PDB file of C-alpha atoms in Angstrom:
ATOM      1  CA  UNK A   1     -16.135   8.837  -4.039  1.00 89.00           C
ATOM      2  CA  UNK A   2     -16.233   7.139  -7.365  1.00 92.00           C
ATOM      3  CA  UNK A   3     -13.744   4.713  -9.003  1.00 93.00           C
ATOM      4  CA  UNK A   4     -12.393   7.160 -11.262  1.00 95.00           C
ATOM      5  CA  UNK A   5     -11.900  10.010  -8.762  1.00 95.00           C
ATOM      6  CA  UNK A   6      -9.704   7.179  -6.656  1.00 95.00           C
ATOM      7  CA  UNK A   7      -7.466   6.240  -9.749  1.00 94.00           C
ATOM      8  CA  UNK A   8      -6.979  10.252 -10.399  1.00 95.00           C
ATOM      9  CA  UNK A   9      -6.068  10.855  -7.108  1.00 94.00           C
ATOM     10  CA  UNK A  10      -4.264   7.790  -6.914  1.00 93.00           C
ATOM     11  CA  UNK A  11      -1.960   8.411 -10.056  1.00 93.00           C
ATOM     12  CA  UNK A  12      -1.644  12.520  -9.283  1.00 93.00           C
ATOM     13  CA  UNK A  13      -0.477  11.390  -5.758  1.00 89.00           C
ATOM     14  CA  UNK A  14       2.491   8.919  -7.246  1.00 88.00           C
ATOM     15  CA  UNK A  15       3.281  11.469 -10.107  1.00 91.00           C
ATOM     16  CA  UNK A  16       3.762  13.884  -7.386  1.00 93.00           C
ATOM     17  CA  UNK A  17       6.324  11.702  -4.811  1.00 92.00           C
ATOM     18  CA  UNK A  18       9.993  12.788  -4.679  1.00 94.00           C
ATOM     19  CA  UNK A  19      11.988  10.709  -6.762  1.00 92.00           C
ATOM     20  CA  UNK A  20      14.234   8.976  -3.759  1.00 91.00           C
ATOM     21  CA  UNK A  21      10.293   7.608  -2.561  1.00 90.00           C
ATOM     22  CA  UNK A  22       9.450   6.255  -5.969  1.00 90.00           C
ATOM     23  CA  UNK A  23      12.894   4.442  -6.482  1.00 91.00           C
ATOM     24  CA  UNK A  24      12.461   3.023  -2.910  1.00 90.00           C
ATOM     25  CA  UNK A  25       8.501   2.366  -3.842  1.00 93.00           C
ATOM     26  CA  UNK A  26       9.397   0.617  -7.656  1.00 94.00           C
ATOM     27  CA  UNK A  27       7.951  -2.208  -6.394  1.00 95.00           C
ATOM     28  CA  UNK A  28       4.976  -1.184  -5.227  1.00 96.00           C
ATOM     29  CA  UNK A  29       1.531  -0.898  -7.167  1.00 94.00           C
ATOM     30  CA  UNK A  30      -1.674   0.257  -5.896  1.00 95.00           C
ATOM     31  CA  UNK A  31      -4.636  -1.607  -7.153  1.00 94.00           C
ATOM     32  CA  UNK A  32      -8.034  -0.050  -6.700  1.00 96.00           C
ATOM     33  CA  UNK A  33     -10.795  -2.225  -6.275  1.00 95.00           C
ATOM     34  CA  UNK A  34     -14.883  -1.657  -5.662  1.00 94.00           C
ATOM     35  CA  UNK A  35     -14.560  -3.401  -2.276  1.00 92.00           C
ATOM     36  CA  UNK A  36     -12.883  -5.827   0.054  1.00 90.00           C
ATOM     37  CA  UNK A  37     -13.848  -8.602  -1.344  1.00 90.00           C
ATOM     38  CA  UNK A  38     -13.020  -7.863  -5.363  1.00 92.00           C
ATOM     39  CA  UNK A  39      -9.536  -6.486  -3.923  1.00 92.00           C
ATOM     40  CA  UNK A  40      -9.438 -10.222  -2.584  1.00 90.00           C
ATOM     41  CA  UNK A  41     -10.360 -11.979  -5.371  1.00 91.00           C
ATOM     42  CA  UNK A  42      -8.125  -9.814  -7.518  1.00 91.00           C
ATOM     43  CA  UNK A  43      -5.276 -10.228  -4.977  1.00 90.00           C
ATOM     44  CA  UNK A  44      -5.504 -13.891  -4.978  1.00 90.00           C
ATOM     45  CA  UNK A  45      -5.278 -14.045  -9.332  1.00 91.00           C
ATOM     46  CA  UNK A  46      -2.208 -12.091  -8.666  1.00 89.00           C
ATOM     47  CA  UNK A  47      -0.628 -14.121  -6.174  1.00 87.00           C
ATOM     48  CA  UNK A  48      -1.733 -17.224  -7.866  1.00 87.00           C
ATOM     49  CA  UNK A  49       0.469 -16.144 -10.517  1.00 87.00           C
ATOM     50  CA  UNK A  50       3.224 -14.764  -7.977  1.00 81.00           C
ATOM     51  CA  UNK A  51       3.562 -18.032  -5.288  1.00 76.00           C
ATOM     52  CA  UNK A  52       0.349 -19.608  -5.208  1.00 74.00           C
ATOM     53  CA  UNK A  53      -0.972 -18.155  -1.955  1.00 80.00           C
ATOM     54  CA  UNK A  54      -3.729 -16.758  -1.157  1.00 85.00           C
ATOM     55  CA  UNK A  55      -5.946 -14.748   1.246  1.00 83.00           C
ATOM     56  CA  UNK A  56      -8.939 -15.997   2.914  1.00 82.00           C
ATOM     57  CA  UNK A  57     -12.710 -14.702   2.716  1.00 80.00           C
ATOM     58  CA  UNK A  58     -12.402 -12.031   5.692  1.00 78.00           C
ATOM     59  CA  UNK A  59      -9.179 -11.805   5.751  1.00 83.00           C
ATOM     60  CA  UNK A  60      -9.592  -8.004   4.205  1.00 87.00           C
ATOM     61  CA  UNK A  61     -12.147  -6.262   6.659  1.00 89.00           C
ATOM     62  CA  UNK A  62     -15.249  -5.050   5.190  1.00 89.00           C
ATOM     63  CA  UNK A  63     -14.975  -1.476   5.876  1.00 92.00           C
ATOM     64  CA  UNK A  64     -10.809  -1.431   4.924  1.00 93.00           C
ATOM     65  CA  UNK A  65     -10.356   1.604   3.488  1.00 95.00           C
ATOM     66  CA  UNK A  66      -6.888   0.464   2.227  1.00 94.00           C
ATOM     67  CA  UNK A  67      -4.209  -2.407   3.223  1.00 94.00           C
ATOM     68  CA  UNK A  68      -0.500  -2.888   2.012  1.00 94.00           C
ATOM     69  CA  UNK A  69      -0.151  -6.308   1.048  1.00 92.00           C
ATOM     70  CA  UNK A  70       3.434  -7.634   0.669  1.00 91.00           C
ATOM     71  CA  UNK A  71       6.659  -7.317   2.021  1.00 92.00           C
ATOM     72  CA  UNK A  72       7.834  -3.482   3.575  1.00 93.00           C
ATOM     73  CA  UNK A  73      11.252  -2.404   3.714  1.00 91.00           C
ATOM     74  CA  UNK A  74      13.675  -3.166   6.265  1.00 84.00           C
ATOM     75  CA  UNK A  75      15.608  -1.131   8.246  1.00 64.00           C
ATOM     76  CA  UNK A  76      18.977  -2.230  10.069  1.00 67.00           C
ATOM     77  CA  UNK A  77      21.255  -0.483  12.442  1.00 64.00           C
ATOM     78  CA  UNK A  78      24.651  -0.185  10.328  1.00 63.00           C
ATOM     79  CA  UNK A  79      27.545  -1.983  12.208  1.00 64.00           C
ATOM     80  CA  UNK A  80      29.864   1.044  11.189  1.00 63.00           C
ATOM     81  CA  UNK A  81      27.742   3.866  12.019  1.00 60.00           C
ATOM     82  CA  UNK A  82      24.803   4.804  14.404  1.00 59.00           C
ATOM     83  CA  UNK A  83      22.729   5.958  11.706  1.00 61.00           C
ATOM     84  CA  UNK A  84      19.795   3.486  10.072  1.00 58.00           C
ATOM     85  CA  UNK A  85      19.985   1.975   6.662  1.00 62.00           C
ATOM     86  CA  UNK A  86      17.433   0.289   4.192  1.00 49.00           C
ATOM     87  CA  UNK A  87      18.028  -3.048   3.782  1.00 67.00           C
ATOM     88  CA  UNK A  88      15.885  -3.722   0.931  1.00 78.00           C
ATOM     89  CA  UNK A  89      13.183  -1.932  -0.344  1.00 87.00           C
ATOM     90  CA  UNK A  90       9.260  -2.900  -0.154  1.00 94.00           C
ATOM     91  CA  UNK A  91       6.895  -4.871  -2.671  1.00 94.00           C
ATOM     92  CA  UNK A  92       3.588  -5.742  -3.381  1.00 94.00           C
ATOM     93  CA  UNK A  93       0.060  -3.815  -3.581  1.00 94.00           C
ATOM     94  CA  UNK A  94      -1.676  -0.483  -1.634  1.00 95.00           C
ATOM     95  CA  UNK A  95      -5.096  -1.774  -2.504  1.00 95.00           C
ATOM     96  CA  UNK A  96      -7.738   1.178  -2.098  1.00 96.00           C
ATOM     97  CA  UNK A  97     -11.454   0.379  -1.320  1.00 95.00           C
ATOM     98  CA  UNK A  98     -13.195   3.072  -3.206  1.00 96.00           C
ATOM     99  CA  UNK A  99     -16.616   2.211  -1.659  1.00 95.00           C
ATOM    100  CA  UNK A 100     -14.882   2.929   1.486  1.00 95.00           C
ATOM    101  CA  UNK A 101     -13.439   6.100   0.997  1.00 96.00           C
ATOM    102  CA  UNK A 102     -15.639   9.240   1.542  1.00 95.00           C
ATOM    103  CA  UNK A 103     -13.858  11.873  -0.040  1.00 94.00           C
ATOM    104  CA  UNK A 104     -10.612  12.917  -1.731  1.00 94.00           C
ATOM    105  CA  UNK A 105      -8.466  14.377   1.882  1.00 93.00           C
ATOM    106  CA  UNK A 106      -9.808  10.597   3.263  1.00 94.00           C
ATOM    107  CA  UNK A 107      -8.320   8.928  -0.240  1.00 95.00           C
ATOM    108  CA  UNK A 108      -4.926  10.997   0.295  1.00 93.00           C
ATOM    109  CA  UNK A 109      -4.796   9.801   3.788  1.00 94.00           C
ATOM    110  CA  UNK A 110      -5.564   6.589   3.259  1.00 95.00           C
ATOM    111  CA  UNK A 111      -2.219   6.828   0.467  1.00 94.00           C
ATOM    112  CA  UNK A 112       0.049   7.918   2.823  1.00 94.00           C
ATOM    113  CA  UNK A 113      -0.998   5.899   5.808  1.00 95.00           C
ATOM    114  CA  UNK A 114      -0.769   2.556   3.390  1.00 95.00           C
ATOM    115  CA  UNK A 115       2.636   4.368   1.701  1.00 94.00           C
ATOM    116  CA  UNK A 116       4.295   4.440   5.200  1.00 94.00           C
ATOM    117  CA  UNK A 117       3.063   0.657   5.781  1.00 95.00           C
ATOM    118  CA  UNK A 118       5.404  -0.037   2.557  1.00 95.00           C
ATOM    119  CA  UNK A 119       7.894   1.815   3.668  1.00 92.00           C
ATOM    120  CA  UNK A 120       8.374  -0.065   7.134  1.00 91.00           C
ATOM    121  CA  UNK A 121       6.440   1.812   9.340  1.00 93.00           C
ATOM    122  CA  UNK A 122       3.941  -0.083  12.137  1.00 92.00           C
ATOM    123  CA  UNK A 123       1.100   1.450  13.274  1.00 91.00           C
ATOM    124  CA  UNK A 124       2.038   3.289  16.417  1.00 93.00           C
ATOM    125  CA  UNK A 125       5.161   4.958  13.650  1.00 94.00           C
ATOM    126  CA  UNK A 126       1.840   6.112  11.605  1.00 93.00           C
ATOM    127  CA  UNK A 127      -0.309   7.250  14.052  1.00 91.00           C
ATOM    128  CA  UNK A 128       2.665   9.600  15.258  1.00 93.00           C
ATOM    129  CA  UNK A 129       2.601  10.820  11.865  1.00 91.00           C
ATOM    130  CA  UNK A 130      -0.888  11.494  12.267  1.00 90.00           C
ATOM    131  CA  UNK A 131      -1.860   9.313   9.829  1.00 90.00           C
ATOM    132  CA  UNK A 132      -4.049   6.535  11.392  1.00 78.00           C
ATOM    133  CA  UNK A 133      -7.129   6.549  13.882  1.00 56.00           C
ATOM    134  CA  UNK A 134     -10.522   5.328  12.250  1.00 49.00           C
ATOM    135  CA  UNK A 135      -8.156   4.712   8.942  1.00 39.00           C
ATOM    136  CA  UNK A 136      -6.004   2.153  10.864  1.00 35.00           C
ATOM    137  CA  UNK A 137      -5.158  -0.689   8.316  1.00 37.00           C
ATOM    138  CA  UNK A 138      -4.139  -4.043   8.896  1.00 37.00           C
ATOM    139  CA  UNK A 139      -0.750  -5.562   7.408  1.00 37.00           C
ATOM    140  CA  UNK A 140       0.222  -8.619   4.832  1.00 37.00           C
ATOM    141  CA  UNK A 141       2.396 -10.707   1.422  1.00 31.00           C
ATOM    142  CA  UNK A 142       4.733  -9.736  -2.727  1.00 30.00           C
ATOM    143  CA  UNK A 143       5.861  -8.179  -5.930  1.00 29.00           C
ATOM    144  CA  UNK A 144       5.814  -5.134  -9.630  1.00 28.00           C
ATOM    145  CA  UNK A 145       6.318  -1.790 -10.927  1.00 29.00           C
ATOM    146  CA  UNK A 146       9.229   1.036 -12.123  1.00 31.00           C
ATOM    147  CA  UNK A 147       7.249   3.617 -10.396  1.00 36.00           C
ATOM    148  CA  UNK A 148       4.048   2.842  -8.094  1.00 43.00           C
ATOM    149  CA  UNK A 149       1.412   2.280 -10.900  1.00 45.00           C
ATOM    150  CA  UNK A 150      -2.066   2.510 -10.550  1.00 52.00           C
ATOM    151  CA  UNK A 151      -4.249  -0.195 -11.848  1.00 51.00           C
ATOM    152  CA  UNK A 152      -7.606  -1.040 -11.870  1.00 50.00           C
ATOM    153  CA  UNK A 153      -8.963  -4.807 -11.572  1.00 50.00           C
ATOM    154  CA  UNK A 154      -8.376  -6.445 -14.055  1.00 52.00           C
ATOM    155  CA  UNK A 155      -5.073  -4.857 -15.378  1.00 51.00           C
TER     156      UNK A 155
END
């Protein structure tokens, strides 16, 4: 896939949540990046800016087709009821590798696996969703957006 098919896909995927997702998902952006290690370097100006930390050469696998990097939502048991409740809502960065991806069903995938990371979900919740196998992703760390954007490096 190339860059530009990503961001499209990317953009028509967010353009297309339900609005309840997006409001929960406001601070969320997915950044899409060549490869793992411009997603790093691009990571680390933003978190420079956001708290000074940063990730380490590595620390984004090679062959990542896409990490969530920040902070996913919560969910707690309500002490009044037996039903579960946010506690706060996710932020930080789906980063997309695009030399990673093969084609768009793969870049969808990889959205919704990454999506569900943000929203909470470990990987044994995604797999039952069907969303994880050879696209497992690890996990990370912060914060921007009123609806997930899509930005290239750079932005």
């Amino acid at each position: 896939m190339d860059f530009n098919q990503v961001i499209s896909i990317a953009k028509k995927f967010a353009d297309d949540m339900p609005e309840q997702i997006v409001d929960r998902l406001a601070d969320v952006e997915i950044l899409v990046c060549e490869d793992t290690e411009k997603a790093r370097v691009r990571l680390n100006e933003i978190l420079a800016e956001e708290d000074g930390e940063q990730l380490k050469e590595g620390e984004i696998p090679l062959d990542c087709k896409g990490v969530f990097i920040g902070d996913p939502a919560e969910v707690e048991e309500s002490d009044e009821s037996e039903e579960e409740e946010m506690e706060y809502d996710p932020s930080g960065w789906i980063v997309l590798c695009v030399n990673n991806i093969a084609n768009p069903e793969e870049c969808a995938i990889v959205l919704m696996h990454e999506f569900a990371h943000a929203l909470g979900m470990d990987e044994d919740e995604v797999r039952r969703l069907g969303l994880a196998g050879p696209l497992s992703t690890p996990q990370g760390a912060a914060p921007n957006a009123t609806q997930p954007s899509v930005a290239p490096p750079g932005a």
